[in-house]
């Protein structure tokens, strides 16, 4: 059955923008809009340079436009992930599409740089680890049996203990691979298990999860401040802006957060108090809100704060990646030491026999 759907999936991918080109596409689309081109004309100009089956993609977009679909649906048709399109939906309803596209380009480009850095950091150590694992396997297959036969012929307890340590050291890559598989399985089970609950329950679980909660607070604060600031800057009232956020379905967690804050606002709390009650934002977020409410420029303060969080997110990703390579090389050093010991221990154990 899966083979029947394979050609259709390939055709769909050919009509979409590859992940590696999405940031570049959004940047060029934003540039064309700033120069006065219409959105449709900009798409027509860019499709041949970013989509493999550009004619088929053009026909799909034309059909979507005839059906009355908006910018958000068109970008989703071109393969832009749904979770990225909240700012586009907001801009489509209240203006500033060019700026929203530029912000989305910045976000996707930052993630692409992080993925490229991670790939660059991990590739060389993983290659060396695979080479060492093959070397350990060759030792276990050819070197260890011969040494065990020699040790058994001597019937020496010390030699048997040495061979036991050698056998244990040669299974070190197996232990490391098993640990990695267990970690991946635990992450998969956690992700699968949490999806069975409502988004409100998922939110509370994520906030109680160590390390992950800090990243989620950073992401939620950045998204909330950017989208709320954009809506307020377009002339909406605070209640209307929160109502728009709680009715969107592109970011479910932000929808739950906005609903809770909207309820607190209706009960008479200020935005600062509502954010503190929600307890799912960065610690300094209420301070920025308070300053914006006092100065009368809450929208500007929120947008400035979201820009600061963008920079902080990229710095945090860079710092996190800087720890990956030393850890991997430390593991490789342990493996190399184990390889040397697995060779030297039997040799030293046989010295008195020679």
Short mmCIF file of C-alpha atoms in Angstrom, two decimals:
data_model
loop_
_atom_site.label_atom_id
_atom_site.label_comp_id
_atom_site.label_asym_id
_atom_site.label_seq_id
_atom_site.Cartn_x
_atom_site.Cartn_y
_atom_site.Cartn_z
CA UNK A 1 0.00 0.00 0.00
CA UNK A 2 2.78 2.44 0.86
CA UNK A 3 4.33 2.01 -2.60
CA UNK A 4 1.14 3.33 -4.20
CA UNK A 5 1.42 6.61 -2.33
CA UNK A 6 5.16 7.00 -2.99
CA UNK A 7 4.84 8.60 -6.48
CA UNK A 8 2.18 11.05 -5.22
CA UNK A 9 4.40 12.07 -2.30
CA UNK A 10 7.29 12.67 -4.69
CA UNK A 11 5.04 14.81 -6.89
CA UNK A 12 3.91 16.86 -3.88
CA UNK A 13 7.51 17.42 -2.79
CA UNK A 14 8.46 18.52 -6.30
CA UNK A 15 5.78 21.22 -6.06
CA UNK A 16 7.07 22.46 -2.70
CA UNK A 17 10.06 24.53 -1.65
CA UNK A 18 12.85 22.38 -0.14
CA UNK A 19 13.61 23.05 3.52
CA UNK A 20 17.08 24.34 2.69
CA UNK A 21 15.67 27.02 0.35
CA UNK A 22 12.74 28.23 2.46
CA UNK A 23 14.63 30.97 4.30
CA UNK A 24 16.10 32.25 1.03
CA UNK A 25 12.68 32.15 -0.62
CA UNK A 26 11.02 34.15 2.18
CA UNK A 27 13.80 36.73 2.14
CA UNK A 28 13.46 37.28 -1.61
CA UNK A 29 9.67 37.34 -1.34
CA UNK A 30 9.89 40.04 1.33
CA UNK A 31 12.31 42.03 -0.84
CA UNK A 32 10.01 41.91 -3.87
CA UNK A 33 7.02 43.04 -1.79
CA UNK A 34 9.04 45.97 -0.44
CA UNK A 35 9.83 46.97 -4.04
CA UNK A 36 6.14 47.19 -4.93
CA UNK A 37 5.41 43.81 -6.53
CA UNK A 38 2.16 42.06 -5.66
CA UNK A 39 2.28 38.83 -3.69
CA UNK A 40 1.15 36.71 -6.64
CA UNK A 41 3.60 38.32 -9.07
CA UNK A 42 6.39 37.75 -6.56
CA UNK A 43 5.49 34.07 -6.32
CA UNK A 44 5.45 33.70 -10.11
CA UNK A 45 8.93 35.24 -10.32
CA UNK A 46 10.42 33.09 -7.57
CA UNK A 47 8.86 29.68 -8.22
CA UNK A 48 11.16 28.63 -11.11
CA UNK A 49 14.22 29.29 -8.92
CA UNK A 50 13.01 27.45 -5.79
CA UNK A 51 10.57 24.72 -6.89
CA UNK A 52 11.45 21.75 -9.06
CA UNK A 53 8.01 21.36 -10.69
CA UNK A 54 7.37 25.09 -10.97
CA UNK A 55 4.58 24.85 -13.59
CA UNK A 56 2.56 22.38 -11.52
CA UNK A 57 3.12 24.51 -8.40
CA UNK A 58 1.97 27.59 -10.32
CA UNK A 59 -1.24 25.80 -11.39
CA UNK A 60 -1.94 24.75 -7.78
CA UNK A 61 -1.45 28.28 -6.50
CA UNK A 62 -3.71 29.66 -9.23
CA UNK A 63 -6.41 27.16 -8.24
CA UNK A 64 -6.03 28.16 -4.59
CA UNK A 65 -6.43 31.82 -5.48
CA UNK A 66 -9.60 31.06 -7.47
CA UNK A 67 -10.96 29.28 -4.38
CA UNK A 68 -10.33 32.42 -2.34
CA UNK A 69 -7.43 31.08 -0.27
CA UNK A 70 -5.15 33.60 1.37
CA UNK A 71 -1.40 34.05 1.77
CA UNK A 72 -1.17 31.59 4.65
CA UNK A 73 -2.75 28.77 2.65
CA UNK A 74 -0.53 29.51 -0.35
CA UNK A 75 2.63 29.34 1.74
CA UNK A 76 1.42 26.12 3.37
CA UNK A 77 0.85 24.67 -0.12
CA UNK A 78 4.46 25.51 -0.94
CA UNK A 79 5.65 23.47 2.04
CA UNK A 80 6.20 26.13 4.73
CA UNK A 81 5.48 24.36 8.08
CA UNK A 82 2.16 25.25 9.68
CA UNK A 83 3.77 26.08 13.02
CA UNK A 84 5.70 28.94 11.36
CA UNK A 85 2.68 30.60 9.78
CA UNK A 86 1.02 32.30 12.75
CA UNK A 87 2.77 35.61 12.12
CA UNK A 88 1.78 35.41 8.44
CA UNK A 89 -1.86 34.85 9.37
CA UNK A 90 -1.76 37.82 11.74
CA UNK A 91 -0.12 40.03 9.10
CA UNK A 92 -2.58 38.85 6.46
CA UNK A 93 -5.46 40.05 8.62
CA UNK A 94 -3.95 43.30 9.90
CA UNK A 95 -1.21 44.32 7.44
CA UNK A 96 2.62 44.41 7.52
CA UNK A 97 3.01 41.21 5.48
CA UNK A 98 6.45 42.21 4.23
CA UNK A 99 7.76 42.63 7.78
CA UNK A 100 6.19 39.34 8.88
CA UNK A 101 7.88 37.50 6.00
CA UNK A 102 11.21 39.06 6.96
CA UNK A 103 10.78 37.98 10.60
CA UNK A 104 9.87 34.46 9.48
CA UNK A 105 12.98 34.41 7.26
CA UNK A 106 15.11 35.39 10.27
CA UNK A 107 13.61 32.63 12.40
CA UNK A 108 14.02 29.88 9.79
CA UNK A 109 17.54 31.07 8.91
CA UNK A 110 18.52 30.89 12.58
CA UNK A 111 17.25 27.31 12.83
CA UNK A 112 19.05 26.39 9.60
CA UNK A 113 22.32 27.79 10.97
CA UNK A 114 21.85 25.82 14.18
CA UNK A 115 21.19 22.60 12.25
CA UNK A 116 24.21 23.19 10.02
CA UNK A 117 26.42 23.88 13.05
CA UNK A 118 25.17 20.75 14.79
CA UNK A 119 25.80 18.67 11.67
CA UNK A 120 29.29 20.13 11.33
CA UNK A 121 30.08 19.52 15.01
CA UNK A 122 28.74 15.97 15.09
CA UNK A 123 29.82 14.62 11.70
CA UNK A 124 33.57 14.21 12.34
CA UNK A 125 33.30 12.66 15.85
CA UNK A 126 30.57 10.28 14.66
CA UNK A 127 32.75 9.22 11.70
CA UNK A 128 35.68 8.53 14.05
CA UNK A 129 33.41 6.63 16.43
CA UNK A 130 32.20 4.42 13.57
CA UNK A 131 35.81 3.71 12.59
CA UNK A 132 36.66 2.84 16.20
CA UNK A 133 33.59 0.63 16.50
CA UNK A 134 34.71 -1.26 13.39
CA UNK A 135 38.20 -1.60 14.88
CA UNK A 136 36.76 -2.94 18.15
CA UNK A 137 34.64 -5.42 16.22
CA UNK A 138 37.72 -6.64 14.33
CA UNK A 139 39.61 -7.03 17.62
CA UNK A 140 36.74 -9.05 19.12
CA UNK A 141 36.48 -11.23 16.02
CA UNK A 142 40.15 -12.00 15.30
CA UNK A 143 42.42 -10.76 18.11
CA UNK A 144 40.48 -11.72 21.24
CA UNK A 145 39.78 -15.41 20.40
CA UNK A 146 43.46 -16.09 19.74
CA UNK A 147 44.50 -14.44 23.00
CA UNK A 148 41.84 -16.40 24.90
CA UNK A 149 43.13 -19.66 23.46
CA UNK A 150 46.64 -18.75 24.53
CA UNK A 151 45.45 -17.80 28.02
CA UNK A 152 43.44 -21.00 28.41
CA UNK A 153 46.43 -23.08 27.39
CA UNK A 154 48.38 -21.55 30.28
CA UNK A 155 45.55 -22.15 32.78
CA UNK A 156 46.61 -19.02 34.65
CA UNK A 157 44.06 -17.11 36.79
CA UNK A 158 45.80 -13.79 36.23
CA UNK A 159 45.68 -14.27 32.47
CA UNK A 160 41.98 -15.17 32.63
CA UNK A 161 41.24 -11.99 34.60
CA UNK A 162 43.20 -9.97 32.07
CA UNK A 163 41.21 -11.47 29.20
CA UNK A 164 37.97 -10.68 31.04
CA UNK A 165 38.97 -7.02 31.32
CA UNK A 166 39.99 -7.01 27.66
CA UNK A 167 36.65 -8.48 26.60
CA UNK A 168 34.83 -5.88 28.69
CA UNK A 169 36.78 -2.98 27.18
CA UNK A 170 36.15 -4.22 23.65
CA UNK A 171 32.38 -4.06 24.31
CA UNK A 172 32.51 -0.37 25.25
CA UNK A 173 31.10 0.82 21.87
CA UNK A 174 28.17 -1.55 22.37
CA UNK A 175 27.45 0.09 25.72
CA UNK A 176 27.60 3.60 24.23
CA UNK A 177 25.33 2.68 21.32
CA UNK A 178 22.87 1.07 23.74
CA UNK A 179 22.82 4.21 25.91
CA UNK A 180 22.15 6.39 22.84
CA UNK A 181 19.34 4.09 21.72
CA UNK A 182 17.78 4.19 25.19
CA UNK A 183 17.90 7.98 25.17
CA UNK A 184 16.23 8.12 21.74
CA UNK A 185 13.58 5.63 22.87
CA UNK A 186 12.89 7.64 26.03
CA UNK A 187 12.52 10.84 23.99
CA UNK A 188 10.19 9.09 21.54
CA UNK A 189 8.07 7.61 24.35
CA UNK A 190 7.90 11.00 26.09
CA UNK A 191 6.80 12.70 22.88
CA UNK A 192 4.30 9.96 22.11
CA UNK A 193 2.95 9.88 25.65
CA UNK A 194 2.47 13.62 25.98
CA UNK A 195 0.49 13.81 22.73
CA UNK A 196 -2.32 11.78 24.29
CA UNK A 197 -3.21 14.66 26.64
CA UNK A 198 -4.89 17.98 25.90
CA UNK A 199 -2.67 20.93 25.02
CA UNK A 200 -3.40 22.51 28.38
CA UNK A 201 -2.17 19.38 30.18
CA UNK A 202 0.83 19.18 27.84
CA UNK A 203 1.66 22.76 28.77
CA UNK A 204 1.79 21.92 32.49
CA UNK A 205 3.93 18.83 31.82
CA UNK A 206 6.43 20.77 29.71
CA UNK A 207 6.71 23.44 32.41
CA UNK A 208 7.67 20.75 34.94
CA UNK A 209 10.25 19.09 32.68
CA UNK A 210 13.83 20.12 33.60
CA UNK A 211 15.92 21.92 30.95
CA UNK A 212 13.13 21.63 28.39
CA UNK A 213 10.97 24.06 30.39
CA UNK A 214 13.57 26.83 30.01
CA UNK A 215 13.63 26.45 26.22
CA UNK A 216 9.84 26.32 26.02
CA UNK A 217 9.49 29.48 28.13
CA UNK A 218 11.95 31.25 25.86
CA UNK A 219 10.06 30.18 22.74
CA UNK A 220 6.61 31.00 24.14
CA UNK A 221 7.73 34.39 25.40
CA UNK A 222 9.29 35.26 22.04
CA UNK A 223 6.22 34.18 20.07
CA UNK A 224 3.71 35.82 22.41
CA UNK A 225 5.54 39.15 22.61
CA UNK A 226 6.07 39.28 18.83
CA UNK A 227 2.50 38.39 17.86
CA UNK A 228 0.83 40.52 20.55
CA UNK A 229 3.12 43.46 19.78
CA UNK A 230 2.32 43.19 16.06
CA UNK A 231 -1.43 43.10 16.70
CA UNK A 232 -1.29 46.05 19.10
CA UNK A 233 0.82 48.02 16.62
CA UNK A 234 -1.85 47.45 13.95
CA UNK A 235 -4.37 49.35 16.11
CA UNK A 236 -6.18 46.54 17.93
CA UNK A 237 -7.09 46.80 21.59
CA UNK A 238 -5.48 44.44 24.08
CA UNK A 239 -8.63 42.32 24.50
CA UNK A 240 -9.20 42.12 20.73
CA UNK A 241 -5.56 41.14 20.13
CA UNK A 242 -5.74 38.39 22.78
CA UNK A 243 -9.04 37.22 21.28
CA UNK A 244 -7.34 36.88 17.89
CA UNK A 245 -4.48 34.87 19.42
CA UNK A 246 -6.76 32.51 21.31
CA UNK A 247 -8.79 31.77 18.15
CA UNK A 248 -5.80 30.91 15.93
CA UNK A 249 -4.88 27.23 15.48
CA UNK A 250 -1.31 27.42 14.14
CA UNK A 251 0.39 27.31 17.55
CA UNK A 252 -1.80 25.34 20.00
CA UNK A 253 0.34 26.09 23.08
CA UNK A 254 0.18 29.81 22.39
CA UNK A 255 -3.56 29.43 21.93
CA UNK A 256 -3.91 27.95 25.44
CA UNK A 257 -1.66 30.63 26.95
CA UNK A 258 -3.58 33.44 25.24
CA UNK A 259 -6.89 31.97 26.44
CA UNK A 260 -5.68 31.94 30.05
CA UNK A 261 -4.37 35.50 29.82
CA UNK A 262 -7.57 36.68 28.11
CA UNK A 263 -9.62 35.19 30.97
CA UNK A 264 -7.43 36.96 33.55
CA UNK A 265 -7.83 40.27 31.69
CA UNK A 266 -11.63 39.88 31.71
CA UNK A 267 -11.50 39.29 35.48
CA UNK A 268 -9.83 42.69 35.92
CA UNK A 269 -6.13 41.81 36.06
CA UNK A 270 -3.56 43.88 34.21
CA UNK A 271 -1.46 42.27 31.48
CA UNK A 272 1.51 42.18 33.86
CA UNK A 273 -0.53 40.35 36.52
CA UNK A 274 -1.99 37.95 33.94
CA UNK A 275 1.49 37.08 32.65
CA UNK A 276 2.74 36.46 36.20
CA UNK A 277 -0.23 34.21 36.93
CA UNK A 278 0.37 32.21 33.73
CA UNK A 279 3.93 31.39 34.89
CA UNK A 280 5.03 30.21 31.45
CA UNK A 281 7.17 33.17 30.37
CA UNK A 282 10.66 34.45 31.02
CA UNK A 283 11.18 36.01 34.45
CA UNK A 284 11.91 39.51 33.12
CA UNK A 285 8.89 39.60 30.79
CA UNK A 286 6.53 41.29 33.34
CA UNK A 287 9.09 44.09 33.80
CA UNK A 288 9.01 44.93 30.08
CA UNK A 289 5.22 44.83 30.09
CA UNK A 290 5.04 47.14 33.12
CA UNK A 291 7.41 49.61 31.48
CA UNK A 292 5.38 49.53 28.26
CA UNK A 293 2.08 50.07 30.11
CA UNK A 294 3.50 53.06 32.00
CA UNK A 295 5.07 54.68 28.91
CA UNK A 296 2.03 54.01 26.73
CA UNK A 297 4.09 52.18 24.10
CA UNK A 298 3.34 48.56 25.00
CA UNK A 299 3.39 47.43 21.37
CA UNK A 300 6.86 48.90 20.80
CA UNK A 301 8.21 47.41 24.04
CA UNK A 302 6.89 43.96 23.10
CA UNK A 303 8.44 44.05 19.63
CA UNK A 304 11.80 45.24 21.01
CA UNK A 305 11.68 42.48 23.61
CA UNK A 306 10.94 39.85 20.95
CA UNK A 307 14.00 41.03 18.99
CA UNK A 308 16.12 40.70 22.13
CA UNK A 309 14.80 37.17 22.66
CA UNK A 310 15.68 36.28 19.06
CA UNK A 311 19.28 37.25 19.77
CA UNK A 312 19.20 35.41 23.10
CA UNK A 313 17.84 32.28 21.42
CA UNK A 314 20.65 32.24 18.87
CA UNK A 315 23.26 32.81 21.60
CA UNK A 316 21.78 29.98 23.68
CA UNK A 317 21.85 27.63 20.70
CA UNK A 318 25.47 28.56 19.99
CA UNK A 319 26.49 27.95 23.62
CA UNK A 320 24.67 24.62 23.70
CA UNK A 321 26.37 23.47 20.51
CA UNK A 322 29.76 24.53 21.87
CA UNK A 323 29.44 21.81 24.54
CA UNK A 324 28.56 19.04 22.10
CA UNK A 325 31.92 18.67 20.39
CA UNK A 326 34.05 18.49 23.60
CA UNK A 327 31.70 15.85 25.00
CA UNK A 328 31.90 13.77 21.80
CA UNK A 329 35.68 14.03 21.67
CA UNK A 330 35.80 13.05 25.35
CA UNK A 331 33.84 9.91 24.53
CA UNK A 332 36.20 9.21 21.62
CA UNK A 333 39.21 9.64 23.92
CA UNK A 334 37.74 7.05 26.30
CA UNK A 335 37.18 4.66 23.39
CA UNK A 336 40.77 5.13 22.13
CA UNK A 337 42.11 4.54 25.65
CA UNK A 338 40.00 1.39 25.90
CA UNK A 339 41.40 0.20 22.55
CA UNK A 340 44.98 0.66 23.73
CA UNK A 341 44.28 -1.10 27.03
CA UNK A 342 42.53 -3.99 25.29
CA UNK A 343 45.71 -4.58 23.29
CA UNK A 344 48.30 -3.90 25.98
CA UNK A 345 46.69 -5.84 28.85
CA UNK A 346 46.94 -9.27 27.17
CA UNK A 347 50.48 -8.47 25.98
CA UNK A 348 51.66 -7.60 29.50
CA UNK A 349 49.83 -10.64 30.82
CA UNK A 350 51.86 -12.87 28.51
CA UNK A 351 55.27 -11.41 29.36
CA UNK A 352 56.07 -13.95 32.07
CA UNK A 353 54.99 -16.74 29.73
CA UNK A 354 57.46 -15.58 27.08
#
